[in-house]
Amino acid sequence: MSRILLFIPMYQCEHQIIRTLRSLAPVHQHFNEILIVDNCSTDESVARARETASALNKTHVTLVRNERK
């Protein structure tokens, strides 16, 4: 069985990350893990990513924040 990791870089995209994660709903079961990497966003991107990712409950979603600019 192959393992599939989806990598999503994120910066200042609180509205786009919601659309991106929701668009994965029909296919999220094909991913072993979804890795979201935030690059010092100052908007609500991280909060929106956490909220929306919780709907993908059968897929392991990891959110990593880069704290350094």
Coordinates of C-alpha atoms in Angstrom, one line a residue:
M1 CA 0.0 0.0 0.0
S2 CA 1.4 3.4 -0.9
R3 CA 1.4 6.3 1.5
I4 CA 0.3 9.7 0.4
L5 CA 1.3 13.0 2.1
L6 CA -0.4 16.2 1.0
F7 CA 1.7 19.3 1.8
I8 CA -0.1 22.7 1.9
P9 CA 2.1 25.8 2.5
M10 CA 0.1 28.7 4.0
Y11 CA 0.6 32.4 4.4
Q12 CA -2.0 35.0 5.0
C13 CA -4.8 32.9 3.5
E14 CA -7.5 32.6 6.1
H15 CA -10.3 32.5 3.4
Q16 CA -8.4 30.4 0.9
I17 CA -7.4 27.7 3.4
I18 CA -11.1 27.1 4.2
R19 CA -11.8 26.6 0.5
T20 CA -8.8 24.4 0.0
L21 CA -9.5 22.1 2.9
R22 CA -13.2 21.8 2.0
S23 CA -12.3 20.9 -1.5
L24 CA -10.5 17.9 -0.2
A25 CA -13.6 16.5 1.5
P26 CA -14.5 14.1 -1.3
V27 CA -11.0 12.7 -1.5
H28 CA -9.4 13.1 1.9
Q29 CA -9.6 9.4 2.7
H30 CA -6.9 8.8 0.0
F31 CA -4.3 10.8 2.0
N32 CA -2.4 9.3 4.9
E33 CA -1.6 12.7 6.2
I34 CA -2.2 16.4 5.4
L35 CA 0.7 18.7 6.5
I36 CA -0.1 22.4 6.6
V37 CA 2.8 24.7 7.2
D38 CA 2.1 28.3 8.2
N39 CA 4.8 30.8 7.4
C40 CA 4.3 33.5 10.0
S41 CA 0.7 34.5 9.1
T42 CA -0.6 37.4 11.1
D43 CA -4.3 36.9 10.1
E44 CA -6.6 34.1 11.2
S45 CA -5.2 31.5 8.8
V46 CA -4.1 29.1 11.6
A47 CA -7.4 29.3 13.4
R48 CA -9.4 28.7 10.2
A49 CA -7.1 25.8 9.2
R50 CA -7.6 24.1 12.6
E51 CA -11.4 24.6 12.5
T52 CA -11.8 23.4 8.9
A53 CA -9.3 20.5 9.3
S54 CA -11.4 19.1 12.2
A55 CA -14.1 18.2 9.6
L56 CA -11.6 15.8 7.9
N57 CA -11.7 13.6 11.0
K58 CA -10.5 10.4 9.3
T59 CA -7.4 12.0 7.9
H60 CA -4.4 12.9 10.1
V61 CA -3.9 16.7 9.7
T62 CA -0.7 18.3 11.1
L63 CA -0.4 22.0 11.4
V64 CA 3.1 23.4 11.8
R65 CA 3.9 27.1 12.4
N66 CA 7.1 28.8 11.4
E67 CA 7.6 31.4 14.1
R68 CA 10.6 33.0 12.5
K69 CA 10.5 35.5 9.7

